[in-house]
mmCIF file of C-alpha atoms and ligand atoms in Angstrom:
data_model
loop_
_atom_site.group_PDB
_atom_site.id
_atom_site.type_symbol
_atom_site.label_atom_id
_atom_site.label_comp_id
_atom_site.label_asym_id
_atom_site.label_seq_id
_atom_site.Cartn_x
_atom_site.Cartn_y
_atom_site.Cartn_z
ATOM 1 C CA MET T 1 -46.240 2.879 21.485
ATOM 2 C CA PRO T 2 -44.714 4.592 18.442
ATOM 3 C CA LYS T 3 -45.515 2.981 15.056
ATOM 4 C CA SER T 4 -41.937 1.904 14.446
ATOM 5 C CA ILE T 5 -39.061 0.991 16.704
ATOM 6 C CA LEU T 6 -36.615 2.520 14.220
ATOM 7 C CA SER T 7 -35.039 5.932 14.627
ATOM 8 C CA GLU T 8 -35.965 8.778 12.316
ATOM 9 C CA HIS T 9 -32.528 8.829 10.698
ATOM 10 C CA SER T 10 -32.213 5.093 10.135
ATOM 11 C CA LYS T 11 -34.298 5.557 6.985
ATOM 12 C CA TYR T 12 -31.210 6.938 5.235
ATOM 13 C CA VAL T 13 -29.164 3.807 5.822
ATOM 14 C CA PHE T 14 -29.142 1.977 2.516
ATOM 15 C CA SER T 15 -26.526 0.628 0.072
ATOM 16 C CA ALA T 16 -27.186 1.157 -3.642
ATOM 17 C CA ILE T 17 -24.102 -0.942 -4.446
ATOM 18 C CA ARG T 18 -25.672 -4.012 -2.871
ATOM 19 C CA GLU T 19 -29.291 -3.439 -3.865
ATOM 20 C CA GLU T 20 -29.236 -5.963 -6.748
ATOM 21 C CA ASP T 21 -27.463 -8.616 -4.634
ATOM 22 C CA ASP T 22 -30.678 -10.415 -3.647
ATOM 23 C CA PHE T 23 -31.892 -10.573 -7.242
ATOM 24 C CA ALA T 24 -28.449 -11.824 -8.383
ATOM 25 C CA GLU T 25 -28.639 -14.487 -5.672
ATOM 26 C CA GLU T 26 -32.086 -15.539 -6.900
ATOM 27 C CA LEU T 27 -30.718 -15.888 -10.449
ATOM 28 C CA ARG T 28 -27.814 -17.987 -9.159
ATOM 29 C CA LYS T 29 -30.273 -20.261 -7.341
ATOM 30 C CA GLN T 30 -31.971 -20.795 -10.709
ATOM 31 C CA GLY T 31 -28.610 -22.129 -11.925
ATOM 32 C CA LYS T 32 -27.662 -18.976 -13.838
ATOM 33 C CA LYS T 33 -24.084 -17.729 -13.819
ATOM 34 C CA VAL T 34 -24.064 -14.078 -12.833
ATOM 35 C CA VAL T 35 -20.881 -12.035 -13.327
ATOM 36 C CA LYS T 36 -20.469 -9.548 -10.520
ATOM 37 C CA LEU T 37 -19.102 -6.233 -11.750
ATOM 38 C CA SER T 38 -20.606 -4.335 -8.841
ATOM 39 C CA SER T 39 -18.219 -4.810 -5.957
ATOM 40 C CA GLY T 40 -14.984 -2.821 -5.663
ATOM 41 C CA ASP T 41 -13.261 -5.749 -4.076
ATOM 42 C CA PRO T 42 -9.893 -6.786 -5.552
ATOM 43 C CA ALA T 43 -9.628 -9.793 -3.221
ATOM 44 C CA LEU T 44 -12.715 -11.239 -4.889
ATOM 45 C CA TYR T 45 -10.613 -11.832 -8.021
ATOM 46 C CA TYR T 46 -6.979 -11.724 -6.891
ATOM 47 C CA PRO T 47 -6.131 -13.442 -3.616
ATOM 48 C CA THR T 48 -4.498 -11.250 -0.973
ATOM 49 C CA PRO T 49 -0.709 -11.630 -1.547
ATOM 50 C CA LYS T 50 0.835 -14.612 0.225
ATOM 51 C CA TYR T 51 3.321 -12.531 2.226
ATOM 52 C CA ILE T 52 0.395 -10.642 3.788
ATOM 53 C CA VAL T 53 -1.570 -13.814 4.534
ATOM 54 C CA ASP T 54 1.596 -15.324 6.047
ATOM 55 C CA ALA T 55 2.023 -12.252 8.249
ATOM 56 C CA TYR T 56 -1.591 -12.658 9.422
ATOM 57 C CA VAL T 57 -1.024 -16.340 10.261
ATOM 58 C CA GLU T 58 2.191 -15.441 12.067
ATOM 59 C CA ALA T 59 0.369 -12.808 14.127
ATOM 60 C CA LEU T 60 -2.151 -15.471 15.162
ATOM 61 C CA ALA T 61 0.614 -17.963 15.974
ATOM 62 C CA ASN T 62 2.311 -15.289 18.078
ATOM 63 C CA GLY T 63 -0.827 -14.903 20.140
ATOM 64 C CA ARG T 64 -1.848 -11.501 18.766
ATOM 65 C CA THR T 65 -5.462 -12.320 19.447
ATOM 66 C CA SER T 66 -6.431 -9.970 22.246
ATOM 67 C CA TYR T 67 -7.933 -6.496 22.002
ATOM 68 C CA SER T 68 -5.187 -4.115 21.041
ATOM 69 C CA ARG T 69 -4.347 -0.419 21.480
ATOM 70 C CA SER T 70 -7.607 1.317 20.549
ATOM 71 C CA GLN T 71 -6.044 3.932 18.234
ATOM 72 C CA GLY T 72 -4.065 1.191 16.485
ATOM 73 C CA VAL T 73 -1.138 -1.071 17.360
ATOM 74 C CA LEU T 74 2.102 0.903 17.387
ATOM 75 C CA ASP T 75 3.680 -1.350 14.718
ATOM 76 C CA LEU T 76 0.977 -0.230 12.279
ATOM 77 C CA VAL T 77 0.951 3.396 13.416
ATOM 78 C CA ASP T 78 4.741 3.535 12.896
ATOM 79 C CA ALA T 79 4.426 1.849 9.479
ATOM 80 C CA VAL T 80 1.818 4.429 8.415
ATOM 81 C CA ILE T 81 4.010 7.295 9.643
ATOM 82 C CA LYS T 82 6.939 5.897 7.630
ATOM 83 C CA ARG T 83 4.743 5.423 4.550
ATOM 84 C CA TYR T 84 3.653 9.057 4.582
ATOM 85 C CA TRP T 85 7.172 10.294 5.205
ATOM 86 C CA HIS T 86 8.573 8.328 2.267
ATOM 87 C CA ARG T 87 5.715 8.851 -0.188
ATOM 88 C CA TYR T 88 4.642 12.407 0.632
ATOM 89 C CA GLY T 89 7.335 13.924 2.875
ATOM 90 C CA ILE T 90 4.857 14.369 5.741
ATOM 91 C CA ASP T 91 6.148 14.212 9.284
ATOM 92 C CA MET T 92 3.594 12.833 11.742
ATOM 93 C CA LYS T 93 3.488 11.837 15.362
ATOM 94 C CA GLU T 94 1.863 8.813 16.956
ATOM 95 C CA GLN T 95 -1.267 10.747 17.950
ATOM 96 C CA ASP T 96 -1.809 11.954 14.357
ATOM 97 C CA VAL T 97 -2.705 8.410 13.223
ATOM 98 C CA LEU T 98 -5.919 6.616 14.189
ATOM 99 C CA VAL T 99 -6.474 3.083 12.961
ATOM 100 C CA THR T 100 -10.067 2.138 12.144
ATOM 101 C CA SER T 101 -11.923 -0.899 10.858
ATOM 102 C CA GLY T 102 -11.762 0.360 7.293
ATOM 103 C CA VAL T 103 -12.394 3.834 5.922
ATOM 104 C CA ALA T 104 -16.058 2.913 6.375
ATOM 105 C CA GLU T 105 -15.661 3.077 10.160
ATOM 106 C CA ALA T 106 -13.569 6.248 9.907
ATOM 107 C CA LEU T 107 -16.445 7.932 8.049
ATOM 108 C CA THR T 108 -18.930 6.844 10.698
ATOM 109 C CA PHE T 109 -16.671 8.129 13.514
ATOM 110 C CA LEU T 110 -16.033 11.427 11.762
ATOM 111 C CA ASN T 111 -19.687 12.140 11.086
ATOM 112 C CA SER T 112 -20.808 11.067 14.520
ATOM 113 C CA ALA T 113 -18.142 13.337 16.008
ATOM 114 C CA VAL T 114 -18.952 16.489 14.032
ATOM 115 C CA ILE T 115 -22.472 16.249 12.605
ATOM 116 C CA GLY T 116 -25.438 17.193 14.753
ATOM 117 C CA LEU T 117 -29.060 17.707 13.805
ATOM 118 C CA GLY T 118 -29.291 20.030 10.779
ATOM 119 C CA ASP T 119 -25.515 20.362 10.311
ATOM 120 C CA THR T 120 -24.131 20.314 6.810
ATOM 121 C CA ALA T 121 -21.104 18.852 5.043
ATOM 122 C CA LEU T 122 -20.059 19.331 1.447
ATOM 123 C CA ILE T 123 -19.618 16.317 -0.808
ATOM 124 C CA LEU T 124 -19.390 16.160 -4.598
ATOM 125 C CA LYS T 125 -21.424 14.053 -6.987
ATOM 126 C CA PRO T 126 -20.920 11.437 -8.231
ATOM 127 C CA TYR T 127 -20.031 10.427 -4.677
ATOM 128 C CA TYR T 128 -19.051 7.201 -2.990
ATOM 129 C CA THR T 129 -22.376 5.827 -1.760
ATOM 130 C CA GLN T 130 -21.542 5.882 1.956
ATOM 131 C CA TYR T 131 -20.861 9.633 2.089
ATOM 132 C CA PRO T 132 -24.436 11.017 2.144
ATOM 133 C CA VAL T 133 -25.654 8.112 4.267
ATOM 134 C CA ALA T 134 -22.970 8.754 6.894
ATOM 135 C CA ILE T 135 -24.016 12.421 7.111
ATOM 136 C CA GLN T 136 -27.762 11.773 7.136
ATOM 137 C CA MET T 137 -27.654 8.991 9.707
ATOM 138 C CA PHE T 138 -26.580 11.570 12.297
ATOM 139 C CA GLY T 139 -29.265 14.067 11.306
ATOM 140 C CA GLY T 140 -27.017 16.065 8.981
ATOM 141 C CA ARG T 141 -27.676 17.360 5.511
ATOM 142 C CA PRO T 142 -25.281 16.807 2.612
ATOM 143 C CA LEU T 143 -24.583 19.834 0.434
ATOM 144 C CA VAL T 144 -23.709 18.531 -2.970
ATOM 145 C CA GLY T 145 -21.245 20.150 -5.355
ATOM 146 C CA GLU T 146 -20.227 18.511 -8.611
ATOM 147 C CA TYR T 147 -17.510 16.755 -10.493
ATOM 148 C CA ASP T 148 -17.840 17.784 -14.119
ATOM 149 C CA GLU T 149 -18.046 15.036 -16.738
ATOM 150 C CA GLY T 150 -17.178 17.558 -19.471
ATOM 151 C CA THR T 151 -13.711 18.068 -17.986
ATOM 152 C CA GLY T 152 -13.056 14.374 -17.346
ATOM 153 C CA TRP T 153 -14.870 14.464 -14.005
ATOM 154 C CA SER T 154 -12.577 17.066 -12.494
ATOM 155 C CA ILE T 155 -14.040 19.251 -9.731
ATOM 156 C CA ASP T 156 -16.479 21.907 -10.867
ATOM 157 C CA LEU T 157 -15.001 24.647 -8.695
ATOM 158 C CA ASP T 158 -17.868 27.027 -9.486
ATOM 159 C CA SER T 159 -20.362 24.546 -8.058
ATOM 160 C CA VAL T 160 -18.269 24.299 -4.885
ATOM 161 C CA ALA T 161 -17.926 28.092 -4.589
ATOM 162 C CA LYS T 162 -21.677 28.439 -5.093
ATOM 163 C CA VAL T 163 -22.480 26.013 -2.280
ATOM 164 C CA VAL T 164 -20.015 27.744 0.033
ATOM 165 C CA ARG T 165 -21.411 31.199 -0.818
ATOM 166 C CA ARG T 166 -24.979 30.043 -0.253
ATOM 167 C CA MET T 167 -24.091 28.729 3.187
ATOM 168 C CA LYS T 168 -22.183 31.878 4.089
ATOM 169 C CA GLY T 169 -25.378 33.862 3.636
ATOM 170 C CA GLY T 170 -27.187 31.618 6.115
ATOM 171 C CA SER T 171 -26.471 30.791 9.710
ATOM 172 C CA GLY T 172 -25.137 27.264 9.273
ATOM 173 C CA LYS T 173 -21.527 26.256 9.025
ATOM 174 C CA ILE T 174 -20.189 23.648 6.619
ATOM 175 C CA LYS T 175 -18.577 21.157 8.980
ATOM 176 C CA TYR T 176 -16.253 19.679 6.357
ATOM 177 C CA MET T 177 -15.706 19.274 2.659
ATOM 178 C CA LEU T 178 -14.948 15.771 1.424
ATOM 179 C CA ILE T 179 -13.220 14.873 -1.839
ATOM 180 C CA THR T 180 -12.235 11.485 -3.259
ATOM 181 C CA ASN T 181 -8.963 11.161 -5.115
ATOM 182 C CA PRO T 182 -8.527 8.898 -7.102
ATOM 183 C CA ASN T 183 -12.266 8.768 -7.455
ATOM 184 C CA ASN T 184 -14.872 6.078 -7.006
ATOM 185 C CA PRO T 185 -16.987 5.820 -9.240
ATOM 186 C CA THR T 186 -15.238 7.822 -11.995
ATOM 187 C CA GLY T 187 -11.577 6.772 -11.712
ATOM 188 C CA THR T 188 -10.489 10.396 -12.058
ATOM 189 C CA ILE T 189 -7.258 11.671 -10.549
ATOM 190 C CA LEU T 190 -7.509 15.334 -9.699
ATOM 191 C CA PRO T 191 -4.860 17.626 -11.182
ATOM 192 C CA ARG T 192 -2.534 19.266 -8.663
ATOM 193 C CA LYS T 193 -3.717 22.710 -9.775
ATOM 194 C CA THR T 194 -7.353 21.828 -9.059
ATOM 195 C CA LEU T 195 -6.398 20.454 -5.659
ATOM 196 C CA GLU T 196 -4.548 23.668 -4.878
ATOM 197 C CA GLN T 197 -7.739 25.601 -5.661
ATOM 198 C CA VAL T 198 -9.806 23.275 -3.472
ATOM 199 C CA VAL T 199 -7.343 23.760 -0.622
ATOM 200 C CA GLU T 200 -7.596 27.513 -1.115
ATOM 201 C CA ILE T 201 -11.404 27.498 -0.983
ATOM 202 C CA ALA T 202 -11.355 25.366 2.195
ATOM 203 C CA ASN T 203 -8.704 27.563 3.777
ATOM 204 C CA GLU T 204 -10.358 30.874 2.903
ATOM 205 C CA ASN T 205 -13.690 29.692 4.281
ATOM 206 C CA ARG T 206 -12.222 27.843 7.266
ATOM 207 C CA ILE T 207 -13.738 24.530 6.273
ATOM 208 C CA LEU T 208 -12.142 21.287 7.401
ATOM 209 C CA LEU T 209 -10.913 19.498 4.263
ATOM 210 C CA VAL T 210 -11.206 15.701 4.212
ATOM 211 C CA SER T 211 -9.600 13.689 1.431
ATOM 212 C CA ASP T 212 -10.453 10.025 0.893
ATOM 213 C CA GLU T 213 -7.314 8.672 -0.777
ATOM 214 C CA ILE T 214 -7.950 4.953 -0.446
ATOM 215 C CA TYR T 215 -6.897 4.436 -4.107
ATOM 216 C CA ASP T 216 -3.652 6.441 -3.865
ATOM 217 C CA GLU T 217 -1.580 3.515 -5.154
ATOM 218 C CA ILE T 218 -3.980 2.468 -7.922
ATOM 219 C CA VAL T 219 -2.729 5.016 -10.424
ATOM 220 C CA PHE T 220 -2.285 4.203 -14.110
ATOM 221 C CA GLY T 221 0.803 5.033 -16.173
ATOM 222 C CA GLY T 222 1.060 8.663 -17.118
ATOM 223 C CA ALA T 223 -1.170 9.949 -14.298
ATOM 224 C CA ASN T 224 0.210 11.940 -11.375
ATOM 225 C CA PHE T 225 -1.321 11.682 -7.946
ATOM 226 C CA THR T 226 -0.968 14.445 -5.360
ATOM 227 C CA SER T 227 -2.107 13.919 -1.795
ATOM 228 C CA VAL T 228 -3.978 16.726 -0.051
ATOM 229 C CA CYS T 229 -1.488 16.369 2.823
ATOM 230 C CA GLU T 230 1.203 17.768 0.499
ATOM 231 C CA LEU T 231 -0.817 20.927 -0.183
ATOM 232 C CA ALA T 232 -2.856 21.623 2.937
ATOM 233 C CA LYS T 233 0.023 22.349 5.289
ATOM 234 C CA GLY T 234 -0.944 24.680 8.101
ATOM 235 C CA MET T 235 -4.702 24.190 7.758
ATOM 236 C CA PRO T 236 -6.995 21.592 9.342
ATOM 237 C CA HIS T 237 -7.388 18.530 7.158
ATOM 238 C CA LEU T 238 -7.872 14.803 7.444
ATOM 239 C CA ILE T 239 -6.655 12.056 5.124
ATOM 240 C CA LEU T 240 -8.584 8.785 4.959
ATOM 241 C CA ASN T 241 -6.812 5.694 3.704
ATOM 242 C CA GLY T 242 -6.476 1.995 4.381
ATOM 243 C CA ALA T 243 -5.367 -1.457 3.353
ATOM 244 C CA SER T 244 -8.449 -2.566 1.414
ATOM 245 C CA LYS T 245 -7.398 -1.632 -2.109
ATOM 246 C CA ALA T 246 -3.614 -1.213 -2.426
ATOM 247 C CA PHE T 247 -2.929 -4.189 -0.146
ATOM 248 C CA ASP T 248 -5.714 -6.211 -1.732
ATOM 249 C CA ALA T 249 -7.064 -6.958 1.750
ATOM 250 C CA THR T 250 -10.678 -5.741 1.877
ATOM 251 C CA GLY T 251 -11.774 -8.362 4.391
ATOM 252 C CA PHE T 252 -9.019 -7.462 6.860
ATOM 253 C CA ARG T 253 -10.983 -4.272 7.602
ATOM 254 C CA ILE T 254 -8.021 -1.997 8.220
ATOM 255 C CA GLY T 255 -8.237 1.722 7.559
ATOM 256 C CA TYR T 256 -6.848 4.859 9.113
ATOM 257 C CA VAL T 257 -7.475 8.573 9.618
ATOM 258 C CA LEU T 258 -4.576 10.992 9.556
ATOM 259 C CA ALA T 259 -4.702 14.401 11.183
ATOM 260 C CA PRO T 260 -1.215 15.761 10.516
ATOM 261 C CA GLU T 261 -1.792 19.332 11.758
ATOM 262 C CA GLU T 262 -1.686 20.883 15.229
ATOM 263 C CA ASP T 263 -4.290 23.656 14.975
ATOM 264 C CA THR T 264 -7.190 23.711 17.440
ATOM 265 C CA VAL T 265 -9.631 21.913 15.134
ATOM 266 C CA SER T 266 -7.149 19.131 14.307
ATOM 267 C CA GLU T 267 -6.186 18.645 17.945
ATOM 268 C CA GLU T 268 -9.812 18.558 19.080
ATOM 269 C CA LEU T 269 -10.662 16.056 16.339
ATOM 270 C CA LYS T 270 -7.717 13.800 17.134
ATOM 271 C CA ARG T 271 -8.724 13.610 20.771
ATOM 272 C CA LYS T 272 -12.384 12.927 20.003
ATOM 273 C CA LEU T 273 -11.704 10.362 17.249
ATOM 274 C CA ALA T 274 -9.401 8.564 19.698
ATOM 275 C CA ASP T 275 -12.366 8.447 22.116
ATOM 276 C CA TYR T 276 -14.439 6.808 19.375
ATOM 277 C CA CYS T 277 -11.662 4.255 18.893
ATOM 278 C CA ARG T 278 -11.598 3.527 22.633
ATOM 279 C CA VAL T 279 -15.365 3.094 22.855
ATOM 280 C CA ARG T 280 -15.301 0.417 20.167
ATOM 281 C CA LEU T 281 -12.250 -1.140 21.917
ATOM 282 C CA SER T 282 -9.979 -2.071 18.993
ATOM 283 C CA SER T 283 -9.673 -2.942 15.322
ATOM 284 C CA ASN T 284 -8.910 -6.500 14.277
ATOM 285 C CA THR T 285 -5.612 -7.185 16.058
ATOM 286 C CA PRO T 286 -3.893 -9.819 13.861
ATOM 287 C CA ALA T 287 -4.940 -7.908 10.725
ATOM 288 C CA GLN T 288 -3.234 -4.769 12.046
ATOM 289 C CA TYR T 289 0.031 -6.661 12.603
ATOM 290 C CA ALA T 290 -0.229 -8.237 9.150
ATOM 291 C CA ILE T 291 -0.737 -4.874 7.429
ATOM 292 C CA ALA T 292 2.098 -3.348 9.474
ATOM 293 C CA ALA T 293 4.416 -6.105 8.244
ATOM 294 C CA ALA T 294 3.160 -5.680 4.671
ATOM 295 C CA MET T 295 3.626 -1.907 4.758
ATOM 296 C CA ASN T 296 7.169 -2.293 6.068
ATOM 297 C CA ASN T 297 7.964 -4.904 3.416
ATOM 298 C CA THR T 298 8.199 -2.234 0.728
ATOM 299 C CA GLY T 299 10.007 -4.499 -1.793
ATOM 300 C CA GLU T 300 7.259 -7.148 -1.850
ATOM 301 C CA HIS T 301 4.545 -4.526 -1.664
ATOM 302 C CA GLN T 302 5.859 -2.455 -4.569
ATOM 303 C CA ARG T 303 6.188 -5.580 -6.690
ATOM 304 C CA THR T 304 2.664 -6.895 -5.997
ATOM 305 C CA VAL T 305 0.893 -3.551 -6.248
ATOM 306 C CA ARG T 306 2.685 -2.778 -9.528
ATOM 307 C CA GLU T 307 1.473 -6.111 -10.923
ATOM 308 C CA LEU T 308 -2.075 -5.485 -9.732
ATOM 309 C CA VAL T 309 -2.185 -1.987 -11.239
ATOM 310 C CA LYS T 310 -0.779 -3.284 -14.542
ATOM 311 C CA LYS T 311 -3.495 -5.942 -14.612
ATOM 312 C CA ILE T 312 -6.240 -3.410 -13.833
ATOM 313 C CA GLU T 313 -4.973 -1.036 -16.506
ATOM 314 C CA LYS T 314 -5.219 -3.809 -19.117
ATOM 315 C CA ILE T 315 -8.739 -4.720 -17.979
ATOM 316 C CA VAL T 316 -9.761 -1.061 -18.208
ATOM 317 C CA GLY T 317 -8.230 -0.959 -21.704
ATOM 318 C CA VAL T 318 -10.275 -3.972 -22.834
ATOM 319 C CA ALA T 319 -13.472 -2.514 -21.361
ATOM 320 C CA MET T 320 -12.932 0.959 -22.833
ATOM 321 C CA LYS T 321 -12.236 -0.502 -26.279
ATOM 322 C CA GLY T 322 -15.467 -2.519 -26.209
ATOM 323 C CA LEU T 323 -17.513 0.367 -24.829
ATOM 324 C CA GLY T 324 -16.104 2.612 -27.560
ATOM 325 C CA GLU T 325 -18.045 0.524 -30.107
ATOM 326 C CA ASN T 326 -21.323 1.291 -28.353
ATOM 327 C CA HIS T 327 -22.897 4.585 -29.392
ATOM 328 C CA HIS T 328 -25.591 4.264 -26.716
ATOM 329 C CA LEU T 329 -22.923 4.877 -24.069
ATOM 330 C CA SER T 330 -19.953 7.183 -23.580
ATOM 331 C CA ALA T 331 -17.312 6.884 -20.890
ATOM 332 C CA VAL T 332 -14.476 9.060 -19.622
ATOM 333 C CA ARG T 333 -11.282 6.975 -19.479
ATOM 334 C CA PRO T 334 -10.309 6.436 -15.826
ATOM 335 C CA GLN T 335 -6.768 7.299 -14.688
ATOM 336 C CA GLY T 336 -6.803 5.206 -11.533
ATOM 337 C CA ALA T 337 -8.883 3.125 -9.069
ATOM 338 C CA PHE T 338 -10.827 0.351 -10.862
ATOM 339 C CA TYR T 339 -14.096 1.820 -12.025
ATOM 340 C CA ILE T 340 -15.650 2.949 -15.293
ATOM 341 C CA PHE T 341 -18.682 5.195 -15.113
ATOM 342 C CA PRO T 342 -20.391 5.328 -18.532
ATOM 343 C CA LYS T 343 -23.120 7.766 -19.369
ATOM 344 C CA ILE T 344 -26.209 6.070 -20.795
ATOM 345 C CA HIS T 345 -27.676 7.928 -23.783
ATOM 346 C CA MET T 346 -31.087 7.180 -22.377
ATOM 347 C CA LYS T 347 -33.095 8.719 -25.215
ATOM 348 C CA THR T 348 -31.646 6.162 -27.671
ATOM 349 C CA LEU T 349 -32.794 3.235 -25.529
ATOM 350 C CA ASP T 350 -36.168 1.946 -24.344
ATOM 351 C CA PHE T 351 -35.416 2.507 -20.634
ATOM 352 C CA ARG T 352 -36.726 5.303 -18.478
ATOM 353 C CA ASN T 353 -33.764 5.452 -16.129
ATOM 354 C CA ASP T 354 -30.490 3.890 -15.001
ATOM 355 C CA ARG T 355 -32.241 1.717 -12.418
ATOM 356 C CA GLU T 356 -34.257 -0.049 -15.128
ATOM 357 C CA PHE T 357 -31.142 -0.323 -17.311
ATOM 358 C CA VAL T 358 -29.029 -1.977 -14.615
ATOM 359 C CA HIS T 359 -31.805 -4.329 -13.488
ATOM 360 C CA ALA T 360 -32.563 -5.492 -17.045
ATOM 361 C CA LEU T 361 -28.844 -5.926 -17.815
ATOM 362 C CA LEU T 362 -28.605 -8.267 -14.845
ATOM 363 C CA GLU T 363 -31.783 -10.145 -15.714
ATOM 364 C CA GLU T 364 -31.123 -10.527 -19.432
ATOM 365 C CA LYS T 365 -27.331 -10.688 -19.674
ATOM 366 C CA LEU T 366 -26.409 -11.812 -16.143
ATOM 367 C CA VAL T 367 -24.014 -8.901 -15.670
ATOM 368 C CA GLN T 368 -24.360 -7.116 -12.320
ATOM 369 C CA THR T 369 -23.394 -3.439 -12.273
ATOM 370 C CA THR T 370 -24.556 -0.471 -10.160
ATOM 371 C CA ARG T 371 -26.925 2.355 -11.115
ATOM 372 C CA GLY T 372 -25.382 5.802 -11.326
ATOM 373 C CA SER T 373 -28.226 7.374 -9.346
ATOM 374 C CA GLY T 374 -26.850 5.488 -6.323
ATOM 375 C CA PHE T 375 -23.778 7.734 -6.638
ATOM 376 C CA GLY T 376 -25.885 10.850 -7.174
ATOM 377 C CA ALA T 377 -25.470 10.735 -10.968
ATOM 378 C CA PRO T 378 -28.624 9.436 -12.670
ATOM 379 C CA GLY T 379 -28.255 8.318 -16.285
ATOM 380 C CA HIS T 380 -24.961 6.523 -15.632
ATOM 381 C CA PHE T 381 -23.890 3.124 -14.390
ATOM 382 C CA ARG T 382 -20.742 1.853 -12.713
ATOM 383 C CA ILE T 383 -18.665 -1.036 -13.973
ATOM 384 C CA VAL T 384 -16.006 -2.476 -11.663
ATOM 385 C CA ALA T 385 -12.976 -3.222 -13.843
ATOM 386 C CA LEU T 386 -11.447 -6.079 -11.871
ATOM 387 C CA ALA T 387 -12.684 -9.232 -13.616
ATOM 388 C CA PRO T 388 -9.914 -10.787 -15.762
ATOM 389 C CA GLU T 389 -9.572 -9.441 -19.311
ATOM 390 C CA GLU T 390 -11.426 -12.319 -21.058
ATOM 391 C CA ILE T 391 -14.369 -12.047 -18.678
ATOM 392 C CA MET T 392 -14.419 -8.261 -18.920
ATOM 393 C CA GLY T 393 -14.277 -8.430 -22.719
ATOM 394 C CA ASP T 394 -17.186 -10.858 -22.754
ATOM 395 C CA CYS T 395 -19.216 -8.734 -20.311
ATOM 396 C CA VAL T 396 -18.754 -5.595 -22.379
ATOM 397 C CA GLN T 397 -19.891 -7.497 -25.478
ATOM 398 C CA ARG T 398 -22.984 -8.519 -23.516
ATOM 399 C CA VAL T 399 -23.562 -4.869 -22.572
ATOM 400 C CA ASN T 400 -23.227 -3.897 -26.235
ATOM 401 C CA ASP T 401 -25.619 -6.649 -27.412
ATOM 402 C CA PHE T 402 -28.020 -5.594 -24.680
ATOM 403 C CA CYS T 403 -27.996 -1.951 -25.819
ATOM 404 C CA ARG T 404 -28.460 -3.017 -29.438
ATOM 405 C CA ALA T 405 -31.489 -5.112 -28.469
ATOM 406 C CA HIS T 406 -33.009 -2.177 -26.582
ATOM 407 C CA ALA T 407 -32.302 0.546 -29.129
ATOM 408 C CA LYS T 408 -35.310 2.715 -29.958
HETATM 409 N N1 PLP Q 501 -13.924 5.126 0.348
HETATM 410 C C1 PLP Q 501 -14.017 4.837 -0.957
HETATM 411 C C2 PLP Q 501 -13.875 5.946 -1.952
HETATM 412 C C3 PLP Q 501 -14.267 3.539 -1.385
HETATM 413 O O1 PLP Q 501 -14.389 3.280 -2.684
HETATM 414 C C4 PLP Q 501 -14.409 2.509 -0.425
HETATM 415 C C5 PLP Q 501 -14.719 1.124 -0.828
HETATM 416 O O2 PLP Q 501 -15.052 0.823 -1.940
HETATM 417 C C6 PLP Q 501 -14.306 2.845 0.918
HETATM 418 C C7 PLP Q 501 -14.054 4.160 1.268
HETATM 419 C C8 PLP Q 501 -14.450 1.823 2.010
HETATM 420 O O3 PLP Q 501 -13.202 1.280 2.280
HETATM 421 P P1 PLP Q 501 -12.868 0.330 3.510
HETATM 422 O O4 PLP Q 501 -12.793 -1.068 2.968
HETATM 423 O O5 PLP Q 501 -11.524 0.802 3.990
HETATM 424 O O6 PLP Q 501 -13.921 0.501 4.523
#
């Protein structure tokens, strides 16, 4: 008998975002009131809009409770096609859209479909925590380029070029390059010019470009968002998106993959990803109908998402103001999503690393955040800017008091 029943690659499956959850639970059991600033979940603070909940209830009442079309119910597929036509001028066909149980499932499907033992994919740090896990769990190896804090966390194109060059010299092929825009955990929105350069690098080196754009509607005033689908015409690319953030419906578990092109790679991927969808039967059926109705109800949707973004922008403002008073930390102002990713000036504090910092902040001040090393960026921590302004203001004061108490 082998020592363990577990597979070799299961050791990579781990969530840094949830690693303090058990300790937070323990504190709550002791009667302490922990504020959770660690989960990027808008529905935790702001209930899913009533018109979406009503659409869900209606779907149930109409008997939409069976398995449904594996690649997504046609109502939702059509709604997604319309959304991309109106927002980005992209013309897609039914087979270009694959509905998944969240972007999380899309990432698992994609990696399972393209990553074999020893294969590589290029991600950039700080990265969303699932990215390296999803590569490693299929025996792959993440190649890690960088977002550059010095330029407001824009892409360090030299680091990307270096990784690509290094791989070119070897025998391996980079299966895909994945970017996140707007970004989790930094809140950065990539300038169009930078995106054009990324597209060029991917195109020149024949690398599939994947863009996770789940925050494409959480964009603050003054910032301009460009989707990769607007720039990558004629080359293989995938767009990942879903209902979790902009529709404030994380628990519905609705996401989708778009493959708008018709080249050999895109066509092969579409067919295989559809097979993955079929093998897992279907996504949540009533949730798909509800999101289809919500997506088609553009008036209600625009109104509610505008309100949500306005709220988030104010919360970010409160947090940034408070953090600005703390010379033990420095943070790039986010332009979208709902995260702040401060750098910890570790040498001025009595902590050895971000893990100790985050754990002690939870224990002493009952504020739960996430360590930056979980996103590949040690010496930082992530604050989720969703708690109402008063709570956020109070939490940031607690962070500031905490740093003061631990100053060297
Ligand atoms: N991608 C990014 C960048 C995210 O931040 C998240 C969730 O926080 C996800 C994907 C997962 O989204 P979903 O709820 O659609 O699985």
